[in-house]
Amino acid sequence: DAGVIQSPRHEVTEMGQEVTLRCKPISGHDYLFWYRQTMMRGLELLIYFNNNVPIDDSGMPEDRFSAKMPNASFSTLKIQPSEPRDSAVYFCASSPTNPTGQGLYYEQYFGPGTRLTVT
Amino acid sequence: KQEVTQIPAALSVPEGENLVLNCSFTDSAIYNLQWFRQDPGKGLTSLLLIQSSQREQTSGRLNASLDKSSGRSTLYIAASQPGDSATYLCAVSTGTASKLTFGTGTRLQVTL
């Protein structure tokens, strides 16, 4: 498997523009996570999906951020309108479900990230 | 709210030394703890996952221990190599098994 795939790897945009980040999880994984990493705040969970359904979006900073997962192999994170403070590295990760169903889970596998710069 | 702290923030050691990285967390009601490695400009690579019922996990030269009651974990790296140079992050899952809270990381440099 190619691992978690993210695109684009780098994005530079002007304030006010719409930005769409894309993620393809590992085939067979039913959890998908979006994270943001900055020097000031470290790695923060924004939202995660289970079987394409958003489970917890409490980390999404504000209404300008939205995420979708239309099918098991694709997810998007959209920022509209973008602001300079959104500049960060955005990671997507996926994980399979523990087959015993005891509420435990396997490791999360991370993509290479998208470095977003908003000027 | 779970808080995860890693000490030291940065560490430089000569090749061949054994070293210990520390991770502490404020809420001991965790499902599991995971150690990651991050190379500059890259994503995270999972190194070890310890379930809450376990005390330690080993993989090659790496050994991670977990003391849930005291809210601590250590990552032991034996016979360090320059290729071990990276940032090491620990993360714990609480609340729901899928939600990770990350520490700020320890930046490790192994010199020749």
GROMACS .gro file of C-alpha atoms in nm:
model
  231
    1ASP     CA    1   0.000   0.000   0.000
    2ALA     CA    2   0.121   0.352  -0.078
    3GLY     CA    3   0.028   0.480   0.265
    4VAL     CA    4  -0.182   0.787   0.337
    5ILE     CA    5  -0.169   1.025   0.041
    6GLN     CA    6  -0.214   1.399   0.075
    7SER     CA    7  -0.229   1.670  -0.187
    8PRO     CA    8  -0.103   1.923  -0.249
    9ARG     CA    9   0.223   1.896  -0.055
   10HIS     CA   10   0.264   2.273  -0.052
   11GLU     CA   11   0.005   2.546  -0.093
   12VAL     CA   12   0.063   2.919  -0.098
   13THR     CA   13  -0.242   3.140  -0.120
   14GLU     CA   14  -0.355   3.491  -0.046
   15MET     CA   15  -0.574   3.586   0.245
   16GLY     CA   16  -0.941   3.549   0.163
   17GLN     CA   17  -0.897   3.270  -0.089
   18GLU     CA   18  -1.053   2.925  -0.053
   19VAL     CA   19  -0.814   2.639   0.018
   20THR     CA   20  -0.895   2.270  -0.026
   21LEU     CA   21  -0.668   2.000   0.112
   22ARG     CA   22  -0.712   1.638   0.004
   23CYS     CA   23  -0.647   1.303   0.164
   24LYS     CA   24  -0.665   0.941   0.055
   25PRO     CA   25  -0.650   0.704   0.353
   26ILE     CA   26  -0.500   0.357   0.353
   27SER     CA   27  -0.740   0.110   0.195
   28GLY     CA   28  -0.940  -0.078   0.456
   29HIS     CA   29  -0.892   0.180   0.730
   30ASP     CA   30  -1.223   0.307   0.864
   31TYR     CA   31  -1.096   0.596   1.076
   32LEU     CA   32  -0.968   0.918   0.924
   33PHE     CA   33  -0.820   1.210   1.116
   34TRP     CA   34  -0.723   1.567   1.026
   35TYR     CA   35  -0.453   1.740   1.236
   36ARG     CA   36  -0.286   2.078   1.228
   37GLN     CA   37   0.072   2.139   1.342
   38THR     CA   38   0.215   2.478   1.433
   39MET     CA   39   0.520   2.584   1.630
   40MET     CA   40   0.304   2.757   1.889
   41ARG     CA   41   0.037   2.492   1.948
   42GLY     CA   42   0.202   2.169   1.836
   43LEU     CA   43  -0.015   1.896   1.686
   44GLU     CA   44  -0.389   1.940   1.731
   45LEU     CA   45  -0.672   1.712   1.624
   46LEU     CA   46  -0.924   1.904   1.414
   47ILE     CA   47  -1.181   1.638   1.325
   48TYR     CA   48  -1.211   1.267   1.278
   49PHE     CA   49  -1.440   1.034   1.083
   50ASN     CA   50  -1.546   0.676   1.135
   51ASN     CA   51  -1.692   0.495   0.834
   52ASN     CA   52  -1.718   0.830   0.653
   53VAL     CA   53  -1.924   0.987   0.933
   54PRO     CA   54  -1.782   1.283   1.131
   55ILE     CA   55  -1.755   1.176   1.494
   56ASP     CA   56  -1.588   1.469   1.667
   57ASP     CA   57  -1.527   1.811   1.515
   58SER     CA   58  -1.465   1.993   1.841
   59GLY     CA   59  -1.112   2.078   1.732
   60MET     CA   60  -1.220   2.269   1.422
   61PRO     CA   61  -1.116   2.625   1.504
   62GLU     CA   62  -1.411   2.808   1.351
   63ASP     CA   63  -1.678   2.802   1.086
   64ARG     CA   64  -1.430   2.887   0.817
   65PHE     CA   65  -1.310   2.528   0.840
   66SER     CA   66  -1.511   2.237   0.704
   67ALA     CA   67  -1.431   1.872   0.631
   68LYS     CA   68  -1.605   1.607   0.428
   69MET     CA   69  -1.560   1.241   0.357
   70PRO     CA   70  -1.785   1.148   0.063
   71ASN     CA   71  -1.651   0.793   0.046
   72ALA     CA   72  -1.409   0.557   0.216
   73SER     CA   73  -1.117   0.657  -0.002
   74PHE     CA   74  -1.131   1.036  -0.003
   75SER     CA   75  -1.159   1.329   0.237
   76THR     CA   76  -1.124   1.706   0.204
   77LEU     CA   77  -1.048   1.985   0.449
   78LYS     CA   78  -1.160   2.324   0.326
   79ILE     CA   79  -1.080   2.669   0.461
   80GLN     CA   80  -1.292   2.954   0.332
   81PRO     CA   81  -1.189   3.232   0.358
   82SER     CA   82  -0.828   3.164   0.452
   83GLU     CA   83  -0.634   3.388   0.692
   84PRO     CA   84  -0.260   3.421   0.766
   85ARG     CA   85  -0.308   3.254   1.106
   86ASP     CA   86  -0.419   2.937   0.924
   87SER     CA   87  -0.062   2.890   0.803
   88ALA     CA   88   0.047   2.549   0.933
   89VAL     CA   89   0.118   2.193   0.829
   90TYR     CA   90  -0.201   1.992   0.796
   91PHE     CA   91  -0.177   1.617   0.840
   92CYS     CA   92  -0.421   1.345   0.754
   93ALA     CA   93  -0.401   1.008   0.929
   94SER     CA   94  -0.595   0.683   0.910
   95SER     CA   95  -0.640   0.385   1.137
   96PRO     CA   96  -0.814   0.049   1.126
   97THR     CA   97  -1.058  -0.060   1.394
   98ASN     CA   98  -0.956  -0.310   1.655
   99PRO     CA   99  -1.143  -0.625   1.552
  100THR     CA  100  -1.228  -0.714   1.912
  101GLY     CA  101  -1.443  -0.403   1.937
  102GLN     CA  102  -1.324  -0.328   2.289
  103GLY     CA  103  -1.289   0.041   2.222
  104LEU     CA  104  -0.918   0.007   2.154
  105TYR     CA  105  -0.761   0.078   1.822
  106TYR     CA  106  -0.451   0.033   1.616
  107GLU     CA  107  -0.181   0.282   1.537
  108GLN     CA  108  -0.262   0.588   1.334
  109TYR     CA  109  -0.071   0.615   1.007
  110PHE     CA  110   0.012   0.967   0.900
  111GLY     CA  111   0.045   1.120   0.557
  112PRO     CA  112   0.336   1.350   0.463
  113GLY     CA  113   0.132   1.663   0.531
  114THR     CA  114   0.037   1.976   0.339
  115ARG     CA  115   0.233   2.289   0.423
  116LEU     CA  116  -0.008   2.581   0.391
  117THR     CA  117   0.110   2.940   0.373
  118VAL     CA  118  -0.147   3.217   0.367
  119THR     CA  119  -0.005   3.559   0.282
  120LYS     CA  120  -0.856   1.851   2.982
  121GLN     CA  121  -0.569   1.616   2.907
  122GLU     CA  122  -0.226   1.778   2.893
  123VAL     CA  123   0.086   1.599   2.774
  124THR     CA  124   0.436   1.720   2.858
  125GLN     CA  125   0.765   1.596   2.721
  126ILE     CA  126   1.101   1.652   2.884
  127PRO     CA  127   1.358   1.744   2.770
  128ALA     CA  128   1.253   1.964   2.479
  129ALA     CA  129   1.585   1.899   2.310
  130LEU     CA  130   1.868   1.654   2.362
  131SER     CA  131   2.207   1.604   2.202
  132VAL     CA  132   2.407   1.287   2.267
  133PRO     CA  133   2.711   1.119   2.112
  134GLU     CA  134   2.660   0.808   1.904
  135GLY     CA  135   2.640   0.487   2.104
  136GLU     CA  136   2.481   0.631   2.416
  137ASN     CA  137   2.165   0.491   2.569
  138LEU     CA  138   1.903   0.756   2.633
  139VAL     CA  139   1.561   0.808   2.787
  140LEU     CA  140   1.286   1.039   2.673
  141ASN     CA  141   1.009   1.128   2.915
  142CYS     CA  142   0.639   1.186   2.869
  143SER     CA  143   0.386   1.279   3.136
  144PHE     CA  144   0.011   1.323   3.115
  145THR     CA  145  -0.240   1.474   3.357
  146ASP     CA  146  -0.540   1.241   3.314
  147SER     CA  147  -0.454   0.879   3.389
  148ALA     CA  148  -0.778   0.747   3.236
  149ILE     CA  149  -0.621   0.669   2.900
  150TYR     CA  150  -0.695   0.399   2.646
  151ASN     CA  151  -0.342   0.382   2.515
  152LEU     CA  152  -0.020   0.575   2.457
  153GLN     CA  153   0.169   0.598   2.131
  154TRP     CA  154   0.523   0.712   2.053
  155PHE     CA  155   0.593   0.870   1.715
  156ARG     CA  156   0.897   0.987   1.530
  157GLN     CA  157   0.892   1.292   1.303
  158ASP     CA  158   1.172   1.379   1.064
  159PRO     CA  159   1.208   1.740   0.946
  160GLY     CA  160   0.947   1.825   0.684
  161LYS     CA  161   0.793   1.481   0.705
  162GLY     CA  162   0.489   1.315   0.859
  163LEU     CA  163   0.480   1.106   1.173
  164THR     CA  164   0.590   0.746   1.193
  165SER     CA  165   0.444   0.530   1.466
  166LEU     CA  166   0.713   0.362   1.675
  167LEU     CA  167   0.530   0.189   1.958
  168LEU     CA  168   0.176   0.166   2.092
  169ILE     CA  169   0.107   0.063   2.450
  170GLN     CA  170  -0.246  -0.032   2.546
  171SER     CA  171  -0.362   0.086   2.889
  172SER     CA  172  -0.346  -0.270   3.022
  173GLN     CA  173   0.018  -0.310   2.921
  174ARG     CA  174   0.334  -0.200   3.101
  175GLU     CA  175   0.579  -0.189   2.812
  176GLN     CA  176   0.643  -0.255   2.446
  177THR     CA  177   0.967  -0.326   2.265
  178SER     CA  178   1.075  -0.290   1.906
  179GLY     CA  179   1.439  -0.342   1.820
  180ARG     CA  180   1.647  -0.088   2.010
  181LEU     CA  181   1.337   0.089   2.139
  182ASN     CA  182   1.155   0.015   2.461
  183ALA     CA  183   0.856   0.212   2.587
  184SER     CA  184   0.714   0.178   2.934
  185LEU     CA  185   0.385   0.299   3.076
  186ASP     CA  186   0.293   0.379   3.436
  187LYS     CA  187  -0.067   0.481   3.400
  188SER     CA  188  -0.129   0.553   3.768
  189SER     CA  189   0.149   0.808   3.785
  190GLY     CA  190   0.080   0.946   3.439
  191ARG     CA  191   0.423   0.870   3.295
  192SER     CA  192   0.583   0.698   3.000
  193THR     CA  193   0.944   0.665   2.897
  194LEU     CA  194   1.099   0.581   2.563
  195TYR     CA  195   1.436   0.413   2.597
  196ILE     CA  196   1.668   0.412   2.296
  197ALA     CA  197   1.965   0.178   2.319
  198ALA     CA  198   2.295   0.234   2.142
  199SER     CA  199   2.185   0.553   1.970
  200GLN     CA  200   2.281   0.617   1.606
  201PRO     CA  201   2.291   0.936   1.395
  202GLY     CA  202   1.989   0.800   1.207
  203ASP     CA  203   1.789   0.827   1.528
  204SER     CA  204   1.807   1.206   1.504
  205ALA     CA  205   1.448   1.331   1.482
  206THR     CA  206   1.169   1.473   1.696
  207TYR     CA  207   0.995   1.218   1.916
  208LEU     CA  208   0.633   1.274   2.011
  209CYS     CA  209   0.416   1.091   2.257
  210ALA     CA  210   0.038   1.093   2.234
  211VAL     CA  211  -0.235   0.959   2.460
  212SER     CA  212  -0.595   0.871   2.384
  213THR     CA  213  -0.861   0.961   2.635
  214GLY     CA  214  -1.233   1.018   2.619
  215THR     CA  215  -1.275   0.811   2.309
  216ALA     CA  216  -1.019   0.558   2.199
  217SER     CA  217  -0.957   0.737   1.873
  218LYS     CA  218  -0.880   1.087   1.995
  219LEU     CA  219  -0.510   1.158   2.049
  220THR     CA  220  -0.357   1.440   2.253
  221PHE     CA  221   0.005   1.505   2.159
  222GLY     CA  222   0.299   1.626   2.361
  223THR     CA  223   0.523   1.902   2.229
  224GLY     CA  224   0.802   1.662   2.145
  225THR     CA  225   1.169   1.605   2.221
  226ARG     CA  226   1.413   1.701   1.947
  227LEU     CA  227   1.697   1.448   1.951
  228GLN     CA  228   2.034   1.489   1.782
  229VAL     CA  229   2.283   1.203   1.783
  230THR     CA  230   2.630   1.319   1.690
  231LEU     CA  231   2.921   1.123   1.545
   0.00000   0.00000   0.00000
